[in-house]
Amino acid sequence: MNFTAMEFVCFFPIVLALYRLLPPRWRWAELLAASYFFYGIFNLWTVPLLAGTTLITWLCAKRIEGSDHPAARKAWLFLAGAVCLGCLGLFKYGSFVAGSVSWLFTGTRVSLSLLLPVGISFYTFQTLSYVI
């Protein structure tokens, strides 16, 4: 959905009105649901990716907050970073790596057709900044 599309022009006032009507403690959930919906309109298959990285990052951040041991905190931080950067690397460089490795071992190039999710770089660095 484009920001200048009629769907967005109708979608945004509804989200804004709901945000104003909801009690403050529920506003984050409404914005999260609206964000997932807005992101999913472009490609529905990207919503599980977004939800999965959101959940893993949030759980790792909660574990970091609740841990008293520096080694445990580093391990949770490493896990969150590996998941976020792993997803980014897969979608940005997966096809290149697969083609290079197949050419190295078989002499022929294999191409993966991975569709790059919109804004994955921005989203990845936002999740990393949250957990860090």
PDB file of C-alpha atoms in Angstrom:
ATOM      1  CA  MET A   1       0.000   0.000   0.000  1.00  0.00           C
ATOM      2  CA  ASN A   2       1.440   3.314  -1.075  1.00  0.00           C
ATOM      3  CA  PHE A   3       1.245   6.349   1.208  1.00  0.00           C
ATOM      4  CA  THR A   4      -0.513   8.284  -1.539  1.00  0.00           C
ATOM      5  CA  ALA A   5      -3.010   5.509  -2.355  1.00  0.00           C
ATOM      6  CA  MET A   6      -6.681   5.956  -1.530  1.00  0.00           C
ATOM      7  CA  GLU A   7      -6.531   2.870   0.701  1.00  0.00           C
ATOM      8  CA  PHE A   8      -3.921   4.511   2.915  1.00  0.00           C
ATOM      9  CA  VAL A   9      -5.841   7.795   2.938  1.00  0.00           C
ATOM     10  CA  CYS A  10      -8.803   5.837   4.355  1.00  0.00           C
ATOM     11  CA  PHE A  11      -6.706   3.538   6.557  1.00  0.00           C
ATOM     12  CA  PHE A  12      -4.742   6.221   8.408  1.00  0.00           C
ATOM     13  CA  PRO A  13      -7.701   8.200   9.874  1.00  0.00           C
ATOM     14  CA  ILE A  14      -9.232   4.960  11.167  1.00  0.00           C
ATOM     15  CA  VAL A  15      -5.974   4.000  12.895  1.00  0.00           C
ATOM     16  CA  LEU A  16      -5.613   7.499  14.311  1.00  0.00           C
ATOM     17  CA  ALA A  17      -9.208   7.564  15.605  1.00  0.00           C
ATOM     18  CA  LEU A  18      -8.805   4.140  17.235  1.00  0.00           C
ATOM     19  CA  TYR A  19      -5.551   5.286  18.796  1.00  0.00           C
ATOM     20  CA  ARG A  20      -7.298   8.280  20.369  1.00  0.00           C
ATOM     21  CA  LEU A  21     -10.273   6.196  21.579  1.00  0.00           C
ATOM     22  CA  LEU A  22      -8.280   3.393  23.191  1.00  0.00           C
ATOM     23  CA  PRO A  23      -6.919   3.635  26.725  1.00  0.00           C
ATOM     24  CA  PRO A  24      -3.187   4.479  26.750  1.00  0.00           C
ATOM     25  CA  ARG A  25      -2.147   0.998  27.875  1.00  0.00           C
ATOM     26  CA  TRP A  26      -3.701  -0.597  24.743  1.00  0.00           C
ATOM     27  CA  ARG A  27      -2.470   1.895  22.157  1.00  0.00           C
ATOM     28  CA  TRP A  28       0.772   0.014  21.504  1.00  0.00           C
ATOM     29  CA  ALA A  29      -1.206  -3.116  20.552  1.00  0.00           C
ATOM     30  CA  GLU A  30      -3.365  -1.177  18.104  1.00  0.00           C
ATOM     31  CA  LEU A  31      -0.318   0.397  16.471  1.00  0.00           C
ATOM     32  CA  LEU A  32       1.404  -2.989  16.275  1.00  0.00           C
ATOM     33  CA  ALA A  33      -1.639  -4.592  14.626  1.00  0.00           C
ATOM     34  CA  ALA A  34      -2.023  -1.665  12.212  1.00  0.00           C
ATOM     35  CA  SER A  35       1.680  -1.875  11.324  1.00  0.00           C
ATOM     36  CA  TYR A  36       1.454  -5.606  10.624  1.00  0.00           C
ATOM     37  CA  PHE A  37      -1.654  -5.035   8.518  1.00  0.00           C
ATOM     38  CA  PHE A  38      -0.005  -2.211   6.572  1.00  0.00           C
ATOM     39  CA  TYR A  39       3.135  -4.288   6.024  1.00  0.00           C
ATOM     40  CA  GLY A  40       1.119  -7.375   5.058  1.00  0.00           C
ATOM     41  CA  ILE A  41      -0.878  -5.589   2.378  1.00  0.00           C
ATOM     42  CA  PHE A  42       2.221  -5.528   0.152  1.00  0.00           C
ATOM     43  CA  ASN A  43       3.069  -9.229   0.651  1.00  0.00           C
ATOM     44  CA  LEU A  44       1.259 -11.434   3.120  1.00  0.00           C
ATOM     45  CA  TRP A  45       4.180 -13.860   3.454  1.00  0.00           C
ATOM     46  CA  THR A  46       6.312 -11.131   5.071  1.00  0.00           C
ATOM     47  CA  VAL A  47       4.051 -10.878   8.141  1.00  0.00           C
ATOM     48  CA  PRO A  48       5.344 -14.118   9.763  1.00  0.00           C
ATOM     49  CA  LEU A  49       8.904 -12.908   9.163  1.00  0.00           C
ATOM     50  CA  LEU A  50       8.121  -9.584  10.802  1.00  0.00           C
ATOM     51  CA  ALA A  51       6.219 -11.214  13.667  1.00  0.00           C
ATOM     52  CA  GLY A  52       8.945 -13.793  14.257  1.00  0.00           C
ATOM     53  CA  THR A  53      11.779 -11.298  14.430  1.00  0.00           C
ATOM     54  CA  THR A  54       9.658  -9.007  16.598  1.00  0.00           C
ATOM     55  CA  LEU A  55       8.897 -11.815  19.039  1.00  0.00           C
ATOM     56  CA  ILE A  56      12.463 -13.111  19.206  1.00  0.00           C
ATOM     57  CA  THR A  57      13.880  -9.615  19.679  1.00  0.00           C
ATOM     58  CA  TRP A  58      11.347  -8.815  22.406  1.00  0.00           C
ATOM     59  CA  LEU A  59      11.981 -12.106  24.225  1.00  0.00           C
ATOM     60  CA  CYS A  60      15.751 -11.604  24.072  1.00  0.00           C
ATOM     61  CA  ALA A  61      15.390  -8.050  25.394  1.00  0.00           C
ATOM     62  CA  LYS A  62      13.237  -9.313  28.285  1.00  0.00           C
ATOM     63  CA  ARG A  63      15.860 -11.973  29.085  1.00  0.00           C
ATOM     64  CA  ILE A  64      18.639  -9.388  28.981  1.00  0.00           C
ATOM     65  CA  GLU A  65      16.658  -7.166  31.343  1.00  0.00           C
ATOM     66  CA  GLY A  66      15.948 -10.009  33.755  1.00  0.00           C
ATOM     67  CA  SER A  67      19.445 -11.471  33.834  1.00  0.00           C
ATOM     68  CA  ASP A  68      22.047 -10.647  36.480  1.00  0.00           C
ATOM     69  CA  HIS A  69      24.922 -12.394  34.711  1.00  0.00           C
ATOM     70  CA  PRO A  70      26.896 -10.495  32.050  1.00  0.00           C
ATOM     71  CA  ALA A  71      27.621 -13.693  30.108  1.00  0.00           C
ATOM     72  CA  ALA A  72      23.913 -14.512  29.880  1.00  0.00           C
ATOM     73  CA  ARG A  73      23.141 -10.981  28.714  1.00  0.00           C
ATOM     74  CA  LYS A  74      25.780 -11.249  26.004  1.00  0.00           C
ATOM     75  CA  ALA A  75      24.377 -14.604  24.888  1.00  0.00           C
ATOM     76  CA  TRP A  76      20.843 -13.198  24.554  1.00  0.00           C
ATOM     77  CA  LEU A  77      22.191 -10.161  22.715  1.00  0.00           C
ATOM     78  CA  PHE A  78      24.154 -12.423  20.365  1.00  0.00           C
ATOM     79  CA  LEU A  79      21.033 -14.525  19.687  1.00  0.00           C
ATOM     80  CA  ALA A  80      18.933 -11.454  18.857  1.00  0.00           C
ATOM     81  CA  GLY A  81      21.677 -10.078  16.617  1.00  0.00           C
ATOM     82  CA  ALA A  82      22.176 -13.391  14.861  1.00  0.00           C
ATOM     83  CA  VAL A  83      18.463 -13.770  14.112  1.00  0.00           C
ATOM     84  CA  CYS A  84      17.990 -10.184  12.903  1.00  0.00           C
ATOM     85  CA  LEU A  85      21.186  -9.999  10.869  1.00  0.00           C
ATOM     86  CA  GLY A  86      20.660 -13.563   9.635  1.00  0.00           C
ATOM     87  CA  CYS A  87      17.288 -12.625   8.154  1.00  0.00           C
ATOM     88  CA  LEU A  88      18.747  -9.502   6.597  1.00  0.00           C
ATOM     89  CA  GLY A  89      21.693 -11.441   5.179  1.00  0.00           C
ATOM     90  CA  LEU A  90      19.463 -14.187   3.821  1.00  0.00           C
ATOM     91  CA  PHE A  91      17.229 -11.840   1.884  1.00  0.00           C
ATOM     92  CA  LYS A  92      19.928  -9.412   0.749  1.00  0.00           C
ATOM     93  CA  TYR A  93      22.740 -11.845  -0.055  1.00  0.00           C
ATOM     94  CA  GLY A  94      21.176 -15.334  -0.121  1.00  0.00           C
ATOM     95  CA  SER A  95      20.876 -15.521  -3.882  1.00  0.00           C
ATOM     96  CA  PHE A  96      24.457 -14.318  -4.373  1.00  0.00           C
ATOM     97  CA  VAL A  97      25.867 -16.819  -1.859  1.00  0.00           C
ATOM     98  CA  ALA A  98      23.847 -19.720  -3.282  1.00  0.00           C
ATOM     99  CA  GLY A  99      24.977 -18.902  -6.818  1.00  0.00           C
ATOM    100  CA  SER A 100      28.626 -18.554  -5.777  1.00  0.00           C
ATOM    101  CA  VAL A 101      28.687 -21.776  -3.763  1.00  0.00           C
ATOM    102  CA  SER A 102      26.943 -23.765  -6.512  1.00  0.00           C
ATOM    103  CA  TRP A 103      29.360 -22.403  -9.114  1.00  0.00           C
ATOM    104  CA  LEU A 104      32.323 -23.257  -6.880  1.00  0.00           C
ATOM    105  CA  PHE A 105      31.290 -26.897  -6.415  1.00  0.00           C
ATOM    106  CA  THR A 106      29.414 -27.733  -9.626  1.00  0.00           C
ATOM    107  CA  GLY A 107      30.523 -25.150 -12.179  1.00  0.00           C
ATOM    108  CA  THR A 108      26.951 -23.971 -12.769  1.00  0.00           C
ATOM    109  CA  ARG A 109      25.126 -21.091 -11.106  1.00  0.00           C
ATOM    110  CA  VAL A 110      21.940 -21.705  -9.171  1.00  0.00           C
ATOM    111  CA  SER A 111      19.773 -18.676  -8.524  1.00  0.00           C
ATOM    112  CA  LEU A 112      17.409 -18.292  -5.588  1.00  0.00           C
ATOM    113  CA  SER A 113      14.379 -16.141  -6.220  1.00  0.00           C
ATOM    114  CA  LEU A 114      14.045 -14.422  -2.870  1.00  0.00           C
ATOM    115  CA  LEU A 115      11.793 -11.391  -2.897  1.00  0.00           C
ATOM    116  CA  LEU A 116      13.341  -8.730  -0.679  1.00  0.00           C
ATOM    117  CA  PRO A 117      10.801  -7.567   1.940  1.00  0.00           C
ATOM    118  CA  VAL A 118      10.177  -3.838   1.832  1.00  0.00           C
ATOM    119  CA  GLY A 119      12.137  -1.968   4.494  1.00  0.00           C
ATOM    120  CA  ILE A 120      13.930  -5.022   5.895  1.00  0.00           C
ATOM    121  CA  SER A 121      17.162  -3.092   6.442  1.00  0.00           C
ATOM    122  CA  PHE A 122      15.385  -0.330   8.357  1.00  0.00           C
ATOM    123  CA  TYR A 123      13.366  -2.817  10.376  1.00  0.00           C
ATOM    124  CA  THR A 124      16.435  -4.934  11.184  1.00  0.00           C
ATOM    125  CA  PHE A 125      18.404  -1.988  12.505  1.00  0.00           C
ATOM    126  CA  GLN A 126      15.399  -0.774  14.513  1.00  0.00           C
ATOM    127  CA  THR A 127      15.086  -4.183  16.217  1.00  0.00           C
ATOM    128  CA  LEU A 128      18.810  -4.249  16.881  1.00  0.00           C
ATOM    129  CA  SER A 129      18.728  -0.771  18.413  1.00  0.00           C
ATOM    130  CA  TYR A 130      15.842  -1.899  20.628  1.00  0.00           C
ATOM    131  CA  VAL A 131      17.627  -4.947  21.968  1.00  0.00           C
ATOM    132  CA  ILE A 132      20.975  -3.175  22.351  1.00  0.00           C
TER     133      ILE A 132
END
